């Protein structure tokens, strides 16, 4: 996963267009490719960190869901409705986290 900043996107596009024009003239500067590679490498490192953080959020959400299920099962009758709402909120959080991870991985 790559995570480009807006400035990196602009710079990478500018360098790509410059390299394309040079390729048409058949005199490509290797420094352009090196700069694009450095931008790609930084974006890949940033993307890996973000993906790792998303996996941690997903794991925390799953743990919170397990806790909510246990609380619902052990709740007295008077508190069972509140426990059910907490479980449903935890399930929604797990679904949001899973969708975010899937989007990031693809």
PDB file of C-alpha atoms in Angstrom:
ATOM      1  CA  UNK A   1       0.000   0.000   0.000  1.00  0.00           C
ATOM      2  CA  UNK A   2       1.280   3.455  -0.902  1.00  0.00           C
ATOM      3  CA  UNK A   3       0.197   6.573   0.954  1.00  0.00           C
ATOM      4  CA  UNK A   4       1.207   9.687  -0.949  1.00  0.00           C
ATOM      5  CA  UNK A   5       0.941  13.170   0.492  1.00  0.00           C
ATOM      6  CA  UNK A   6      -0.609  15.797  -1.802  1.00  0.00           C
ATOM      7  CA  UNK A   7       2.834  17.359  -2.346  1.00  0.00           C
ATOM      8  CA  UNK A   8       4.315  13.983  -3.260  1.00  0.00           C
ATOM      9  CA  UNK A   9       1.508  13.353  -5.743  1.00  0.00           C
ATOM     10  CA  UNK A  10       2.144  16.695  -7.425  1.00  0.00           C
ATOM     11  CA  UNK A  11       5.909  16.189  -7.513  1.00  0.00           C
ATOM     12  CA  UNK A  12       5.624  12.621  -8.790  1.00  0.00           C
ATOM     13  CA  UNK A  13       3.222  13.672 -11.550  1.00  0.00           C
ATOM     14  CA  UNK A  14       5.490  16.559 -12.524  1.00  0.00           C
ATOM     15  CA  UNK A  15       8.512  14.253 -12.680  1.00  0.00           C
ATOM     16  CA  UNK A  16       6.548  11.658 -14.647  1.00  0.00           C
ATOM     17  CA  UNK A  17       5.480  14.231 -17.242  1.00  0.00           C
ATOM     18  CA  UNK A  18       9.045  15.509 -17.494  1.00  0.00           C
ATOM     19  CA  UNK A  19      10.338  11.944 -17.954  1.00  0.00           C
ATOM     20  CA  UNK A  20       7.668  11.259 -20.572  1.00  0.00           C
ATOM     21  CA  UNK A  21       8.765  14.278 -22.590  1.00  0.00           C
ATOM     22  CA  UNK A  22      12.382  13.186 -22.276  1.00  0.00           C
ATOM     23  CA  UNK A  23      11.453   9.669 -23.380  1.00  0.00           C
ATOM     24  CA  UNK A  24       9.851  11.095 -26.493  1.00  0.00           C
ATOM     25  CA  UNK A  25      13.123  12.875 -27.208  1.00  0.00           C
ATOM     26  CA  UNK A  26      15.032   9.663 -26.330  1.00  0.00           C
ATOM     27  CA  UNK A  27      17.234  11.277 -23.660  1.00  0.00           C
ATOM     28  CA  UNK A  28      15.864  10.257 -20.255  1.00  0.00           C
ATOM     29  CA  UNK A  29      17.702  11.583 -17.201  1.00  0.00           C
ATOM     30  CA  UNK A  30      18.275   8.744 -14.692  1.00  0.00           C
ATOM     31  CA  UNK A  31      17.996  11.241 -11.829  1.00  0.00           C
ATOM     32  CA  UNK A  32      14.278  11.542 -12.576  1.00  0.00           C
ATOM     33  CA  UNK A  33      13.749   7.831 -12.077  1.00  0.00           C
ATOM     34  CA  UNK A  34      15.753   7.935  -8.854  1.00  0.00           C
ATOM     35  CA  UNK A  35      13.634  10.800  -7.480  1.00  0.00           C
ATOM     36  CA  UNK A  36      10.414   8.988  -8.385  1.00  0.00           C
ATOM     37  CA  UNK A  37      11.729   5.839  -6.686  1.00  0.00           C
ATOM     38  CA  UNK A  38      12.543   7.793  -3.504  1.00  0.00           C
ATOM     39  CA  UNK A  39       9.025   9.255  -3.441  1.00  0.00           C
ATOM     40  CA  UNK A  40       7.543   5.780  -3.995  1.00  0.00           C
ATOM     41  CA  UNK A  41       9.705   4.316  -1.237  1.00  0.00           C
ATOM     42  CA  UNK A  42       8.640   6.961   1.303  1.00  0.00           C
ATOM     43  CA  UNK A  43       4.986   6.447   0.350  1.00  0.00           C
ATOM     44  CA  UNK A  44       5.336   2.666   0.693  1.00  0.00           C
ATOM     45  CA  UNK A  45       6.888   3.017   4.162  1.00  0.00           C
ATOM     46  CA  UNK A  46       4.121   5.391   5.226  1.00  0.00           C
ATOM     47  CA  UNK A  47       1.503   3.025   3.800  1.00  0.00           C
ATOM     48  CA  UNK A  48       2.955   0.080   5.712  1.00  0.00           C
ATOM     49  CA  UNK A  49       2.790   2.048   8.959  1.00  0.00           C
ATOM     50  CA  UNK A  50      -0.818   3.033   8.293  1.00  0.00           C
ATOM     51  CA  UNK A  51      -1.772  -0.544   7.442  1.00  0.00           C
ATOM     52  CA  UNK A  52      -0.150  -1.800  10.643  1.00  0.00           C
ATOM     53  CA  UNK A  53      -2.125   0.809  12.601  1.00  0.00           C
ATOM     54  CA  UNK A  54      -5.354  -0.260  10.880  1.00  0.00           C
ATOM     55  CA  UNK A  55      -4.694  -3.891  11.810  1.00  0.00           C
ATOM     56  CA  UNK A  56      -4.182  -2.789  15.427  1.00  0.00           C
ATOM     57  CA  UNK A  57      -7.487  -0.873  15.381  1.00  0.00           C
ATOM     58  CA  UNK A  58      -9.188  -3.967  13.964  1.00  0.00           C
ATOM     59  CA  UNK A  59      -7.724  -6.174  16.704  1.00  0.00           C
ATOM     60  CA  UNK A  60      -8.815  -3.695  19.386  1.00  0.00           C
ATOM     61  CA  UNK A  61     -12.335  -3.580  17.928  1.00  0.00           C
ATOM     62  CA  UNK A  62     -12.551  -7.375  17.941  1.00  0.00           C
ATOM     63  CA  UNK A  63     -11.426  -7.463  21.573  1.00  0.00           C
ATOM     64  CA  UNK A  64     -14.024  -4.836  22.479  1.00  0.00           C
ATOM     65  CA  UNK A  65     -16.685  -6.936  20.739  1.00  0.00           C
ATOM     66  CA  UNK A  66     -15.682 -10.023  22.712  1.00  0.00           C
ATOM     67  CA  UNK A  67     -15.888  -8.001  25.932  1.00  0.00           C
ATOM     68  CA  UNK A  68     -19.311  -6.626  24.960  1.00  0.00           C
ATOM     69  CA  UNK A  69     -20.616 -10.124  24.198  1.00  0.00           C
ATOM     70  CA  UNK A  70     -19.397 -11.381  27.554  1.00  0.00           C
ATOM     71  CA  UNK A  71     -20.980  -8.392  29.300  1.00  0.00           C
ATOM     72  CA  UNK A  72     -24.276  -9.017  27.513  1.00  0.00           C
ATOM     73  CA  UNK A  73     -24.322 -12.679  28.500  1.00  0.00           C
ATOM     74  CA  UNK A  74     -23.623 -11.914  32.142  1.00  0.00           C
ATOM     75  CA  UNK A  75     -25.801  -8.810  32.488  1.00  0.00           C
ATOM     76  CA  UNK A  76     -28.806  -8.900  34.787  1.00  0.00           C
ATOM     77  CA  UNK A  77     -32.224  -8.596  33.145  1.00  0.00           C
ATOM     78  CA  UNK A  78     -32.521  -4.864  33.934  1.00  0.00           C
ATOM     79  CA  UNK A  79     -29.227  -4.033  32.193  1.00  0.00           C
ATOM     80  CA  UNK A  80     -29.513  -6.460  29.283  1.00  0.00           C
ATOM     81  CA  UNK A  81     -30.930  -3.883  26.803  1.00  0.00           C
ATOM     82  CA  UNK A  82     -28.013  -1.512  27.404  1.00  0.00           C
ATOM     83  CA  UNK A  83     -25.566  -4.397  27.049  1.00  0.00           C
ATOM     84  CA  UNK A  84     -27.228  -5.399  23.759  1.00  0.00           C
ATOM     85  CA  UNK A  85     -26.836  -1.842  22.437  1.00  0.00           C
ATOM     86  CA  UNK A  86     -23.171  -1.853  23.461  1.00  0.00           C
ATOM     87  CA  UNK A  87     -22.656  -5.170  21.648  1.00  0.00           C
ATOM     88  CA  UNK A  88     -24.291  -3.821  18.485  1.00  0.00           C
ATOM     89  CA  UNK A  89     -22.116  -0.712  18.626  1.00  0.00           C
ATOM     90  CA  UNK A  90     -19.048  -2.941  19.018  1.00  0.00           C
ATOM     91  CA  UNK A  91     -20.138  -5.028  16.015  1.00  0.00           C
ATOM     92  CA  UNK A  92     -20.489  -1.852  13.947  1.00  0.00           C
ATOM     93  CA  UNK A  93     -17.000  -0.782  14.998  1.00  0.00           C
ATOM     94  CA  UNK A  94     -15.595  -4.174  13.925  1.00  0.00           C
ATOM     95  CA  UNK A  95     -17.310  -3.883  10.529  1.00  0.00           C
ATOM     96  CA  UNK A  96     -15.931  -0.363  10.000  1.00  0.00           C
ATOM     97  CA  UNK A  97     -12.433  -1.510  10.947  1.00  0.00           C
ATOM     98  CA  UNK A  98     -12.617  -4.526   8.629  1.00  0.00           C
ATOM     99  CA  UNK A  99     -13.789  -2.364   5.719  1.00  0.00           C
ATOM    100  CA  UNK A 100     -10.966   0.099   6.328  1.00  0.00           C
ATOM    101  CA  UNK A 101      -8.392  -2.714   6.334  1.00  0.00           C
ATOM    102  CA  UNK A 102      -9.822  -4.226   3.144  1.00  0.00           C
ATOM    103  CA  UNK A 103      -9.768  -0.834   1.381  1.00  0.00           C
ATOM    104  CA  UNK A 104      -6.194  -0.266   2.478  1.00  0.00           C
ATOM    105  CA  UNK A 105      -5.025  -3.700   1.366  1.00  0.00           C
ATOM    106  CA  UNK A 106      -6.555  -3.371  -2.114  1.00  0.00           C
TER     107      UNK A 106
END
